[in-house]
Coordinates of C-alpha atoms and ligand atoms in Angstrom, one line a residue:
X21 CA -0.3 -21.3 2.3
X22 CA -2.7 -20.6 5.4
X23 CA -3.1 -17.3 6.1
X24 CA -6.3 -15.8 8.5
X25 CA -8.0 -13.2 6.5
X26 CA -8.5 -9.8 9.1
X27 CA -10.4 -6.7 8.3
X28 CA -10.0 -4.6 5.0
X29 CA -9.6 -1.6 7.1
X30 CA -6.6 0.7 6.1
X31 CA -3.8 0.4 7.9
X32 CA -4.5 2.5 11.4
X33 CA -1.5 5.6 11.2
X34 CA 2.0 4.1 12.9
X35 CA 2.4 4.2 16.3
X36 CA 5.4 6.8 16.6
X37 CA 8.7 4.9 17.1
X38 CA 10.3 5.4 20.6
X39 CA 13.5 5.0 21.7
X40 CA 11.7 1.4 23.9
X41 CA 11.5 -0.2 20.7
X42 CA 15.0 0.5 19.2
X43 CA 15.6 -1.2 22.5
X44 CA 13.5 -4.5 22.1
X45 CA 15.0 -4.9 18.5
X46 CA 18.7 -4.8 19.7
X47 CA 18.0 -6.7 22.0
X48 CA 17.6 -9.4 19.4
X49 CA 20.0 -8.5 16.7
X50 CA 22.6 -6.5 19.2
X51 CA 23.3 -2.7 20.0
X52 CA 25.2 -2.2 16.6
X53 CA 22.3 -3.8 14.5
X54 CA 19.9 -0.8 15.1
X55 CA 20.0 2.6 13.8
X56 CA 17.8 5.2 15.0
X57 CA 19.9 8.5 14.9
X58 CA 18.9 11.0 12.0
X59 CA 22.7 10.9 10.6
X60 CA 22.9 7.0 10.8
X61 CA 19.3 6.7 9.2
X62 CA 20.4 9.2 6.0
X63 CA 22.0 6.5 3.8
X64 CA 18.7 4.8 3.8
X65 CA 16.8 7.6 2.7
X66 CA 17.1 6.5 -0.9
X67 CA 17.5 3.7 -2.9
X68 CA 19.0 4.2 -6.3
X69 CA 16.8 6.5 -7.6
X70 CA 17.5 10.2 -6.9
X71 CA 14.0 11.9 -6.8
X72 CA 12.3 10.8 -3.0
X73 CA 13.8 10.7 0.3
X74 CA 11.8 9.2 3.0
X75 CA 14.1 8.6 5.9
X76 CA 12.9 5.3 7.9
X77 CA 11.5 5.7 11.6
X78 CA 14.6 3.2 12.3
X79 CA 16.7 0.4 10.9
X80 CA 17.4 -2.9 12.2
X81 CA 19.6 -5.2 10.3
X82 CA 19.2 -8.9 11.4
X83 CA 22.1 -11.4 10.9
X84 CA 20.3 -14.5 10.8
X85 CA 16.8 -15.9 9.8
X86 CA 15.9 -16.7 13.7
X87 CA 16.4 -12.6 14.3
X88 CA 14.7 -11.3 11.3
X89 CA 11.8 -14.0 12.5
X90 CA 12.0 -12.5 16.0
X91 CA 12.5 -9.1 14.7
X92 CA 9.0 -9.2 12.7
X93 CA 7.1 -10.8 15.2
X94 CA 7.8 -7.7 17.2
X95 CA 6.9 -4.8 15.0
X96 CA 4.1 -7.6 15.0
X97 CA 3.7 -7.3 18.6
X98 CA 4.2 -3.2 18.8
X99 CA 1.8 -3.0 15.1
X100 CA 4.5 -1.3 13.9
X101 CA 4.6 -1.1 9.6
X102 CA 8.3 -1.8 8.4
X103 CA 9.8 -1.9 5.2
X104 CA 12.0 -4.9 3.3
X105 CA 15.4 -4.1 1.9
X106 CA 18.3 -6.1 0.2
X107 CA 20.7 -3.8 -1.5
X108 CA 18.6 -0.2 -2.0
X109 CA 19.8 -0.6 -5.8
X110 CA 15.5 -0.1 -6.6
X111 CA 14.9 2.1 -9.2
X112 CA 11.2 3.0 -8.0
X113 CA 11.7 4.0 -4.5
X114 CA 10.4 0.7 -3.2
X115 CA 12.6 0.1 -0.4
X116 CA 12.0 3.3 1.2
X117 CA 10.8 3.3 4.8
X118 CA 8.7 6.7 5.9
X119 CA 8.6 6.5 9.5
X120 CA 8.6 2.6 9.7
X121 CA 10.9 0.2 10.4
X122 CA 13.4 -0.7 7.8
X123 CA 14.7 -4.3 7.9
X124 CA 17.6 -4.4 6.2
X125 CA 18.3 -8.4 4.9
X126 CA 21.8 -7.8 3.2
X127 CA 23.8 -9.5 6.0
X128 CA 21.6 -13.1 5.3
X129 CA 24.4 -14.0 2.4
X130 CA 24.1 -17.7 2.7
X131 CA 24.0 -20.2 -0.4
X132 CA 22.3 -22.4 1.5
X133 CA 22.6 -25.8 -0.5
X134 CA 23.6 -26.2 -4.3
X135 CA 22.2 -29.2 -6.1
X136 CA 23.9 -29.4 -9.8
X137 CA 21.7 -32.8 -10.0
X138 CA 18.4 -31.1 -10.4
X139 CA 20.3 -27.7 -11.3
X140 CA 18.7 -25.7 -8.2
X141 CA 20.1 -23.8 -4.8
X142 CA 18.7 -22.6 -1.9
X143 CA 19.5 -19.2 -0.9
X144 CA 19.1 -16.6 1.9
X145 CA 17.6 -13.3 0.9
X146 CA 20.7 -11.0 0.9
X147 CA 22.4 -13.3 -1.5
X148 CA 24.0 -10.6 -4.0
X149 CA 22.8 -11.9 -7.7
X150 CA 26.6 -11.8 -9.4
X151 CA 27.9 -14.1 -6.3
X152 CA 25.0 -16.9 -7.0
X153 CA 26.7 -17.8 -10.4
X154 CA 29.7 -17.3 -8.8
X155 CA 29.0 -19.5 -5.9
X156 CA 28.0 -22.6 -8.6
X157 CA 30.1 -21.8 -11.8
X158 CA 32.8 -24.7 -10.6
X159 CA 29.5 -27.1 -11.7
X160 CA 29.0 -25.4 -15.0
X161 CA 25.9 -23.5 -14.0
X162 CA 24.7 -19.8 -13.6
X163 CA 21.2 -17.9 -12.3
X164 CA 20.2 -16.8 -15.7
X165 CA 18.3 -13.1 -14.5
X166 CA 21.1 -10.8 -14.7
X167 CA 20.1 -7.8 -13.9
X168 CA 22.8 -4.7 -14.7
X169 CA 23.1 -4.0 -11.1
X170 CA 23.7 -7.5 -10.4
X171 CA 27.5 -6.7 -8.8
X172 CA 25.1 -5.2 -5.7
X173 CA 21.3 -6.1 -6.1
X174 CA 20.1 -9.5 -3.6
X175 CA 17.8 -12.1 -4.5
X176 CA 15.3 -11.0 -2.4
X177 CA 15.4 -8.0 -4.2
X178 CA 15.3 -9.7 -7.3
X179 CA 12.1 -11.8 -6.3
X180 CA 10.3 -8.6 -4.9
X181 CA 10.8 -7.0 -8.1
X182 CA 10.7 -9.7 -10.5
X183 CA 13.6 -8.6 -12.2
X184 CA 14.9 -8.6 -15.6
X185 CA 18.1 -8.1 -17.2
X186 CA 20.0 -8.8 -20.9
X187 CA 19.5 -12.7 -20.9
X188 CA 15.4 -12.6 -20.2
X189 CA 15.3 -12.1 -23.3
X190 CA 15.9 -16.1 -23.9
X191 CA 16.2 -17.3 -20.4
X192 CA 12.8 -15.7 -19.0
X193 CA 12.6 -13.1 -15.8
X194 CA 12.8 -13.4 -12.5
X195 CA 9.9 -15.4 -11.7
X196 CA 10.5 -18.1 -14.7
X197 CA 13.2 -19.5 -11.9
X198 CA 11.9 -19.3 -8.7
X199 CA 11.0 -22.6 -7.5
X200 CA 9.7 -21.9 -3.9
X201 CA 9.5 -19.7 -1.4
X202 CA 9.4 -19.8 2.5
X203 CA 8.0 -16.4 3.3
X204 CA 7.7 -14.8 6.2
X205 CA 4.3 -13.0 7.2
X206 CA 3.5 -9.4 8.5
X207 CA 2.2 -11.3 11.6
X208 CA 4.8 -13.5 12.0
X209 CA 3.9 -16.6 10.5
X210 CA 6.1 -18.6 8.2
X211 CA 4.6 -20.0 5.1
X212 CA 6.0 -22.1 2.6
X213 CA 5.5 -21.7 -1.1
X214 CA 6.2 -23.9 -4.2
X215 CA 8.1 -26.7 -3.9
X216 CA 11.5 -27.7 -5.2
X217 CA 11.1 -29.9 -7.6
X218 CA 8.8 -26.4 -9.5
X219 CA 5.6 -28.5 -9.2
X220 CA 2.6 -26.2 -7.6
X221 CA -0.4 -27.6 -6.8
X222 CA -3.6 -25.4 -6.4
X223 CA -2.7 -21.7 -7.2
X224 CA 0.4 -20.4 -8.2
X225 CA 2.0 -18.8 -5.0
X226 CA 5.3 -18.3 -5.8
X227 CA 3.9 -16.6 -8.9
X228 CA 1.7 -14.2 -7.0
X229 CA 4.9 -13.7 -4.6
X230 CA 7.3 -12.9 -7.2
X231 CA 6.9 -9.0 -8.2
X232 CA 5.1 -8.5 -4.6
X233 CA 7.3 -5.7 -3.9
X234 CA 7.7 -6.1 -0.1
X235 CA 3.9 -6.0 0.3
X236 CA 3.2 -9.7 1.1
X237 CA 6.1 -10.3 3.8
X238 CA 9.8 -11.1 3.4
X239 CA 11.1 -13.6 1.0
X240 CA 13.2 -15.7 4.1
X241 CA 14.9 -18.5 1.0
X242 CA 14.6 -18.5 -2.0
X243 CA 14.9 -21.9 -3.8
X244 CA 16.2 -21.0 -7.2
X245 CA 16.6 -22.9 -11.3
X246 CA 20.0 -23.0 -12.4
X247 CA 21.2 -22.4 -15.7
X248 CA 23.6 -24.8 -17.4
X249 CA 26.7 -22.9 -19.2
X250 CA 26.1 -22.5 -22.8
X251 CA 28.3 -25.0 -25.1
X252 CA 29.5 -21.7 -26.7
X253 CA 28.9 -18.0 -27.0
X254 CA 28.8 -15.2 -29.6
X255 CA 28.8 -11.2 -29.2
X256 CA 28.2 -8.9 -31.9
X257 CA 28.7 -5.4 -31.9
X258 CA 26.4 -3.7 -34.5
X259 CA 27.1 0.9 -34.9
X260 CA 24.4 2.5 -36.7
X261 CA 24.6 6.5 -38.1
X262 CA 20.2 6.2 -36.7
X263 CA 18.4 5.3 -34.2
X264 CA 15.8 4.1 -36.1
X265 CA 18.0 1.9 -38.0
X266 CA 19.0 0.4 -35.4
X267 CA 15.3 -0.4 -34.0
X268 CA 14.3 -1.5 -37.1
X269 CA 17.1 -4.3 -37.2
X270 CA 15.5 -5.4 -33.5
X271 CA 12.8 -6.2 -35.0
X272 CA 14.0 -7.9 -38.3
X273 CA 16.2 -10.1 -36.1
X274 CA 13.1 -11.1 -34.0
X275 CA 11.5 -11.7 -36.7
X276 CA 13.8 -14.1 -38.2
X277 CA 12.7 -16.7 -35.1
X278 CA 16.6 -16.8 -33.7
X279 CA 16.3 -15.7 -29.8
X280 CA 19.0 -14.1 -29.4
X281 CA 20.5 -14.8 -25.6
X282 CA 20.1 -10.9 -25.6
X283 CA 20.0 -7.8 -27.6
X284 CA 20.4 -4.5 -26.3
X285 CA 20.5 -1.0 -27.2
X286 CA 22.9 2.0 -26.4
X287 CA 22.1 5.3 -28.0
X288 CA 24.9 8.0 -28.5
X289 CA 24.5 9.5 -25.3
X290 CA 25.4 6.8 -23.6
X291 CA 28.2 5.4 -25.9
X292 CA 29.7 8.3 -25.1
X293 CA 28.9 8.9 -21.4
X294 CA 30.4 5.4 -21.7
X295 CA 33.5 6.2 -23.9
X296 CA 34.3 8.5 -21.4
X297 CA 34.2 6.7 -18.0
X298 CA 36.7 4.0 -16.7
X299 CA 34.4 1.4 -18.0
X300 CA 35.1 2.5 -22.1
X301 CA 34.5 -0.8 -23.8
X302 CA 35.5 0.4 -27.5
X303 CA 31.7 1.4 -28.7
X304 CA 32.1 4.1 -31.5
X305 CA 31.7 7.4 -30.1
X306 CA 30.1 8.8 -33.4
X307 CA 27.2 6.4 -34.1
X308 CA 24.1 7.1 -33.3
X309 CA 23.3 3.7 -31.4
X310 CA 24.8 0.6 -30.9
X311 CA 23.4 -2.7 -31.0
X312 CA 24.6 -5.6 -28.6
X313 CA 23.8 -8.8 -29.5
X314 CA 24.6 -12.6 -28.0
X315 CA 23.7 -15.9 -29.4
X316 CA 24.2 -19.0 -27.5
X317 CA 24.2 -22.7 -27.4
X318 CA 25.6 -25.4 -29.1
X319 CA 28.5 -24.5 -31.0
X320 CA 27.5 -26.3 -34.5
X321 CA 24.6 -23.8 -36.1
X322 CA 26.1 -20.6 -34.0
X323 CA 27.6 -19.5 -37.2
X324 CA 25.2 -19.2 -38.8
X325 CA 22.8 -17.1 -36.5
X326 CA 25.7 -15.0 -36.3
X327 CA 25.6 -14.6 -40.3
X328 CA 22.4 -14.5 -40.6
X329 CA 22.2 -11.5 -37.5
X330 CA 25.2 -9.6 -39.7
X331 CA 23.5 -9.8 -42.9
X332 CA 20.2 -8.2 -41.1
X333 CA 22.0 -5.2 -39.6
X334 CA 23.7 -4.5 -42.8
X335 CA 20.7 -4.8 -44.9
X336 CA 19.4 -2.2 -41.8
X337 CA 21.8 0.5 -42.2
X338 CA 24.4 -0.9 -40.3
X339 CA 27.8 1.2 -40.2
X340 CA 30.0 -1.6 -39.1
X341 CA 29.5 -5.0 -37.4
X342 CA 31.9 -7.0 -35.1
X343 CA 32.1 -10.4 -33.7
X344 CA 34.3 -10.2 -30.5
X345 CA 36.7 -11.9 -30.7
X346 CA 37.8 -14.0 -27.5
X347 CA 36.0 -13.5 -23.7
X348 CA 37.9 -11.1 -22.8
X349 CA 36.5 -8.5 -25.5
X350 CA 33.0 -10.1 -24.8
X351 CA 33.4 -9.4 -21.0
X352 CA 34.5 -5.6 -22.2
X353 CA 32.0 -4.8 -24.6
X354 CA 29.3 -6.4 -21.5
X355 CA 31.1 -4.2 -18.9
X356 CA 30.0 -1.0 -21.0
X357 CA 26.6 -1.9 -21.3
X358 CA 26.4 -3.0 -17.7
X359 CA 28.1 0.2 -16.3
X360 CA 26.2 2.3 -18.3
X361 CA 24.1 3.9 -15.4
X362 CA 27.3 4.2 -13.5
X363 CA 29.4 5.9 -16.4
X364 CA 26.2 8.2 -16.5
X365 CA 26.7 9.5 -12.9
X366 CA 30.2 11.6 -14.5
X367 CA 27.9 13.8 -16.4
X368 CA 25.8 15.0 -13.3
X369 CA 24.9 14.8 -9.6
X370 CA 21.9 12.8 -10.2
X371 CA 20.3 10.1 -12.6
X372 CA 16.7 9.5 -13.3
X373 CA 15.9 5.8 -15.4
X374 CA 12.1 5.3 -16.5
X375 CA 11.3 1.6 -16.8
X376 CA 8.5 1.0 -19.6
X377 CA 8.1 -1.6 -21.8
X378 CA 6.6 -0.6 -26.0
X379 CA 5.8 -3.2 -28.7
X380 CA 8.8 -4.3 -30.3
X381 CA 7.5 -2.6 -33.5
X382 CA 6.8 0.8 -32.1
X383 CA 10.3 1.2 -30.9
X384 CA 11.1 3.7 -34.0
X385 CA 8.0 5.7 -33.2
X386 CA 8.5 5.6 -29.5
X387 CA 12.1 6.6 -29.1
X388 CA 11.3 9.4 -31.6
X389 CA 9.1 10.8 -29.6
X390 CA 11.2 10.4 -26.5
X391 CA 13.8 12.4 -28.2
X392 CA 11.3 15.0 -28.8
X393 CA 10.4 15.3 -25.6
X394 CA 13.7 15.5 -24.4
X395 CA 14.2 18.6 -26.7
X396 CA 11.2 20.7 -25.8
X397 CA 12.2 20.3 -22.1
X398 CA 15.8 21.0 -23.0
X399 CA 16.5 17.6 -21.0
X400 CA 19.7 15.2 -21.9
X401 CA 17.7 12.3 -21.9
X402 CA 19.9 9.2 -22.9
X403 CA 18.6 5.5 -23.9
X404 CA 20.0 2.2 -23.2
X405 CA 17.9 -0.9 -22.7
X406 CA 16.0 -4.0 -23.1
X407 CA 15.7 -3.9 -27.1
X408 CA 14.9 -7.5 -27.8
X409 CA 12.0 -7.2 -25.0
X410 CA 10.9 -3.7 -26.2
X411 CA 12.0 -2.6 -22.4
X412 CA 12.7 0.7 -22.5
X413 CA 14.8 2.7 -20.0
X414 CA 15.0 6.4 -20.9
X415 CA 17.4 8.0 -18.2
X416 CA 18.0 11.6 -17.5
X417 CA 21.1 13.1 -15.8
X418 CA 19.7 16.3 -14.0
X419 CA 20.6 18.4 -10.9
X420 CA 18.3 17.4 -8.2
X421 CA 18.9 21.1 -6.3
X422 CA 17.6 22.7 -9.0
X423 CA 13.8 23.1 -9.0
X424 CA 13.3 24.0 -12.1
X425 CA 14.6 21.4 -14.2
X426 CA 13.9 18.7 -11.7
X427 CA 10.0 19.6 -12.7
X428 CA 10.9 19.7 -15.8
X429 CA 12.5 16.0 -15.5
X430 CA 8.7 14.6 -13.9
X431 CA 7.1 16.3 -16.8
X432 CA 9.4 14.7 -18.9
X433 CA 8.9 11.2 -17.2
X434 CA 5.1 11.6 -17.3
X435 CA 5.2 12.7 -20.7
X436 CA 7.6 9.4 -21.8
X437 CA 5.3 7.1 -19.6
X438 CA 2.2 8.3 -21.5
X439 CA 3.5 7.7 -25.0
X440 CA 4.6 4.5 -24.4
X441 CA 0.7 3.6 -22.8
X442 CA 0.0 5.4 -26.2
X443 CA 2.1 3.3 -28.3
X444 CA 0.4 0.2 -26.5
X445 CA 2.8 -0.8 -24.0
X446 CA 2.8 -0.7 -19.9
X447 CA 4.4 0.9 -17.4
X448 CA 7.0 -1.0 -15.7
X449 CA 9.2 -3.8 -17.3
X450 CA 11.5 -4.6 -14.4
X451 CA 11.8 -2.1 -11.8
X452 CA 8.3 -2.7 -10.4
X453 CA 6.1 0.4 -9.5
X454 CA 7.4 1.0 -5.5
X455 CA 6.2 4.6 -4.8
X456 CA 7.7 6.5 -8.1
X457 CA 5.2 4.7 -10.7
X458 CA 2.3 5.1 -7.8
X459 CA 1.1 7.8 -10.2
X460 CA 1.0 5.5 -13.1
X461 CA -1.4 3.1 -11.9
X462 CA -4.5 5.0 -12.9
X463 CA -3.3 4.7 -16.6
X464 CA -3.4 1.2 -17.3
X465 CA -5.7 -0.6 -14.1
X466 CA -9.2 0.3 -13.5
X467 CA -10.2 0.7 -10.3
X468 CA -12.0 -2.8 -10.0
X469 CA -8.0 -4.1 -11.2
X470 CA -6.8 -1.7 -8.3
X471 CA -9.5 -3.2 -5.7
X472 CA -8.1 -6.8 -7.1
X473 CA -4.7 -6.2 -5.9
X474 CA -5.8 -4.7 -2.6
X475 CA -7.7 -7.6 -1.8
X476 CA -4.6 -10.1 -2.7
X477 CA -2.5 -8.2 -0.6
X478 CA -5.1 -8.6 2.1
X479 CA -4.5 -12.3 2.0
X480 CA -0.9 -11.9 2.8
X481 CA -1.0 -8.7 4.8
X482 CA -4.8 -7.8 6.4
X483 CA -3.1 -4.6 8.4
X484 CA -1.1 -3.5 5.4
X485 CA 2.0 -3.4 7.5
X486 CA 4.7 -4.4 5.0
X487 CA 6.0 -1.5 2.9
X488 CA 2.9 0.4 3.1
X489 CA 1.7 2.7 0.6
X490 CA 3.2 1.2 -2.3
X491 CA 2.2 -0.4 -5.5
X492 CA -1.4 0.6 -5.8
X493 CA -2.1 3.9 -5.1
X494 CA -3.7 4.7 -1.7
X495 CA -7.0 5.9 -3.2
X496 CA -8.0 2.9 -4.9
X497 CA -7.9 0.8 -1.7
X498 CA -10.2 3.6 0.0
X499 CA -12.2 3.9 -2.8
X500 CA -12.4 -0.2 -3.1
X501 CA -13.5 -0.1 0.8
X502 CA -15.4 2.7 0.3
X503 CA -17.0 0.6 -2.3
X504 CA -17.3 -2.7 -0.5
X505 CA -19.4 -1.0 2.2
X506 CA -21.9 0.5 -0.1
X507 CA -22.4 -3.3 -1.8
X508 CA -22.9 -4.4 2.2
X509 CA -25.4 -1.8 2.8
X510 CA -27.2 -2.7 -0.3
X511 CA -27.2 -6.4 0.3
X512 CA -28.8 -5.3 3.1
X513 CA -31.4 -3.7 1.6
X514 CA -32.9 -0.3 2.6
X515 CA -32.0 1.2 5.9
X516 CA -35.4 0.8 7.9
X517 CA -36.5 4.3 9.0
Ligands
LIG23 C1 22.8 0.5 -12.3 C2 21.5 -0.3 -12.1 C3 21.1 -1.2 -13.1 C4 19.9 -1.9 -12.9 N1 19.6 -2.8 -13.9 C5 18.5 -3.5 -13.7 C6 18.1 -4.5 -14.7 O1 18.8 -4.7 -15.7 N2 17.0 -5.2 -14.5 C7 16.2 -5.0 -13.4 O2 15.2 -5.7 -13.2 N3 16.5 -4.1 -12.5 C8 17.6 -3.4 -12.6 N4 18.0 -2.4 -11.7 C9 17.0 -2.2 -10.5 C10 17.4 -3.0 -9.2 O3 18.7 -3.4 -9.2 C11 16.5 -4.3 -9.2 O4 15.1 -3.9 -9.0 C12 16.8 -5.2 -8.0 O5 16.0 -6.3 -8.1 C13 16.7 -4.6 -6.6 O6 17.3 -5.4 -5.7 P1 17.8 -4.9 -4.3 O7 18.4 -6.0 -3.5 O8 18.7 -3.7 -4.4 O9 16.4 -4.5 -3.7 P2 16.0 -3.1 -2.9 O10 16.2 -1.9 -3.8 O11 16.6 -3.1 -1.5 O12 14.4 -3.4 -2.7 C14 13.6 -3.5 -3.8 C15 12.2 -4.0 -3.4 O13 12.3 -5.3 -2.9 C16 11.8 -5.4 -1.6 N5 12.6 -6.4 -0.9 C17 14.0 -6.5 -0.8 N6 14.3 -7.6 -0.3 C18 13.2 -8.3 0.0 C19 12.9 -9.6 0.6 N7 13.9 -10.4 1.0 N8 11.6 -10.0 0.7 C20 10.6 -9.2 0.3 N9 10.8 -8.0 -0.3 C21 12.1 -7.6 -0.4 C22 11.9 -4.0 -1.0 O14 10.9 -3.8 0.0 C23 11.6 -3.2 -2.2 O15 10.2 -3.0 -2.5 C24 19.1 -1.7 -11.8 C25 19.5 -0.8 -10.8 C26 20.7 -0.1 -11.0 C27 21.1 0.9 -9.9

């Protein structure tokens, strides 16, 4: 990648956006493609999570790579910061433009080559995940990060965020198959990353791409590793009357060396939330948590994993334990856990999901005090997550227009994110930090970490013009200049009088 290094300076405030620009952009993209009035702008004031609005200076929604090229060398030209989105389904208020230009990539759709040979594709940005394995299932493959929003969410989403879902557990995250990148600078330039065939030589740049969050410039296509179709498939619905039962049987599984495909867990609150919603998938409203559970591969020895997962969650505590029984069961009992969020939006007008990731061991102690938390802020706080990767994802359905329990919820939040630190863990599994987990930072990075990732994002992005102010809090990058500055004066020895 070549990139000219410019000056650490923090990004000079926006220029405001007039009515001349809106003009230059539609120019490029067409009249239709650019929305600059306050009631057009509303629906990207969000992305999926409820607590910030930031409504974007304007939105521009290029068609094809040429425009969003021409459209960024632009908001080059005009120094203007803008923001990358695919489908605003972000759980940390990443994609959220305040005052610059969102660039929306959804309508760049195209599965640009497939190649079963070597089990890769090429894809544009707004590639929706679910369509990918749709687009190659005739040749027996899949893209193995399957995120629960992955009926909406793009791959350029996905890379930004380096997302997860029930599979990584086996399979690996986002960036375990992302072969390259050709990326799109802040100034303009186009870069190419990685190469198909997953070789890197010198550093790994896809690596330091992937999770980037918008920062380093727009993911243009994404070469992607397939997945070949497992030989066979089996889905196991474990109930349990605790929840710590049921953690403790995540670990004993784990610890029996099977990988399961994935292993997630649904606590009451959700089964029922659930039970309740168009997406009921037979989960037992009266347990306290559920366990799902998929083992893959080659059909001889599947039985057996399946045995041995049965006899673990029965020695745990387990109420009752089912194999489903043909793909259509397996696709309901997925739906449920998939939906979950969704079902979740019956119970109130707005859902909060904290993304945090514990020990495996410490789940027990963790979601205890999670539930405790919960009750001395008289919160419904509801789990379902990650258990296999010890990804947690508290969620709590509140009412936004009310003050006082939506402090309440960020207590709650800040309360949840600090015992998991406690417990050993970190603070983001999947959803990435965007501006929500801003406050977060401080808890697990010193500042010399902080001034680290400033100065990679300086590499891709010297005038900090690509989602601005997210990821690492604002003060560290002062602080780190404020910093570099006082190790320049004092290589310069004392000032002369
Ligand atoms: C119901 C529900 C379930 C979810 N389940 C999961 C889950 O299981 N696992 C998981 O990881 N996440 C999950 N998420 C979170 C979310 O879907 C993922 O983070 C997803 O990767 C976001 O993709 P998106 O296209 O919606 O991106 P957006 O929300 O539009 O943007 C997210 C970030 O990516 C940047 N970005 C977008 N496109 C590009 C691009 N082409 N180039 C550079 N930067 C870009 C944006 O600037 C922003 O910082 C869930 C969300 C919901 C609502």
């Amino acid at each position: 990648m070549t990139s000219s290094r410019g000056a650490l300076a923090p990004a000079s405030p926006p220029p405001a956006i007039d009515r001349s620009l809106a003009d230059r952009l539609a120019a490029i993209v067409g009249d239709k493609r650019v929305l600059f009035r306050p009631s057009e702008l509303l629906t990207y004031a969000s992305d999926a999570l409820p607590s910030y609005h930031k409504q974007p200076g304007l939105a521009v929604f290029p068609g094809t790579r040429d425009e969003v090229v021409a459209v960024v060398r632009e908001l080059a030209r005009s120094n203007v910061p803008f923001v990358p989105r695919g489908a605003g389904t972000g759980l940390s208020g990443g994609a959220l433009a305040d005052g610059a230009v969102l660039v929306g990539l959804n309508r760049l759709t195209r599965v640009i080559a497939v190649d079963p040979e070597n089990l890769t594709a090429t894809v544009e940005p707004g590639v929706v995940n679910a369509a990918l394995s749709r687009a190659v299932a005739p040749h027996g493959l899949h893209y193995a990060p399957d995120p629960s929003s992955q009926a909406a969410c793009t791959i350029g989403g996905n890379v930004a965020e380096n997302a997860g879902g029930p599979h990584c557990l086996k399979y690996g995250v986002t960036t375990n198959h992302i072969l390259a990148i050709t990326a799109l600078l802040p100034n303009g330039e186009i870069v190419s990353l990685g190469s198909a065939s997953g070789e890197t030589d010198g550093y790994d740049m896809v690596g330091c791409f992937v999770g980037s969050e918008g920062c380093f410039g727009i993911a243009l296509d994404i070469t992607v590793r397939l997945t070949r179709n497992p030989e066979a498939v089996r889905t196991i619905l474990a109930d349990f009357l605790s929840l710590d039962a049921a953690a403790r049987a995540v670990t004993s599984i784990v610890a029996t060396g099977i990988i399961p495909a994935a292993l997630e867990m649904i606590d009451q609150a959700t089964i029922r939330a659930v039970e309740a919603s168009i997406y009921a998938a037979g989960y037992p409203t009266d347990a306290a948590a559920a366990l799902l559970i998929e083992v893959d591969g080659a059909d001889a020895g599947l039985e057996r994993d399946v045995a041995t997962i049965e006899s673990i969650c029965n020695s745990s505590g387990a109420r009752t334990v089912r194999v489903a029984r043909d793909e259509a069961e397996r696709a309901r009992l997925w739906q449920g856990r998939k939906k979950a969020f969704g079902a979740m939006g019956r119970i109130s007008s707005h859902l909060v999901v904290q993304d945090a990731v514990v020990p495996r061991t410490k789940l027990p102690e963790v979601l205890d005090k999670v539930r405790r938390i919960g009750e001395d802020l008289r919160l419904r706080v509801a789990n379902v997550f990650h258990a296999g990767d010890g990804n947690l994802h508290p969620n709590i359905a509140y009412d936004a227009n009310d003050p006082d329990e939506s402090a309440r919820v960020q207590t709650a939040m800040h309360a949840i994110m600090r015992a998991c630190v406690d417990a050993g863990g970190t603070i983001t599994g999947e959803h990435g930090i965007g501006i929500d987990k801003l406050q977060y930072m401080d808890l697990i990075f010193s500042p010399d970490s902080l001034a680290a990732m400033c100065s990679l994002r300086d590499v891709f992005d010297p005038d900090r013009r690509s989602n601005p102010g997210k990821v690492v809090p604002m003060h560290s990058c002062r602080e780190w200049h404020g910093a570099r500055s006082a190790r320049q004066d004092a290589a310069k020895g004392p000032p002369v009088a």
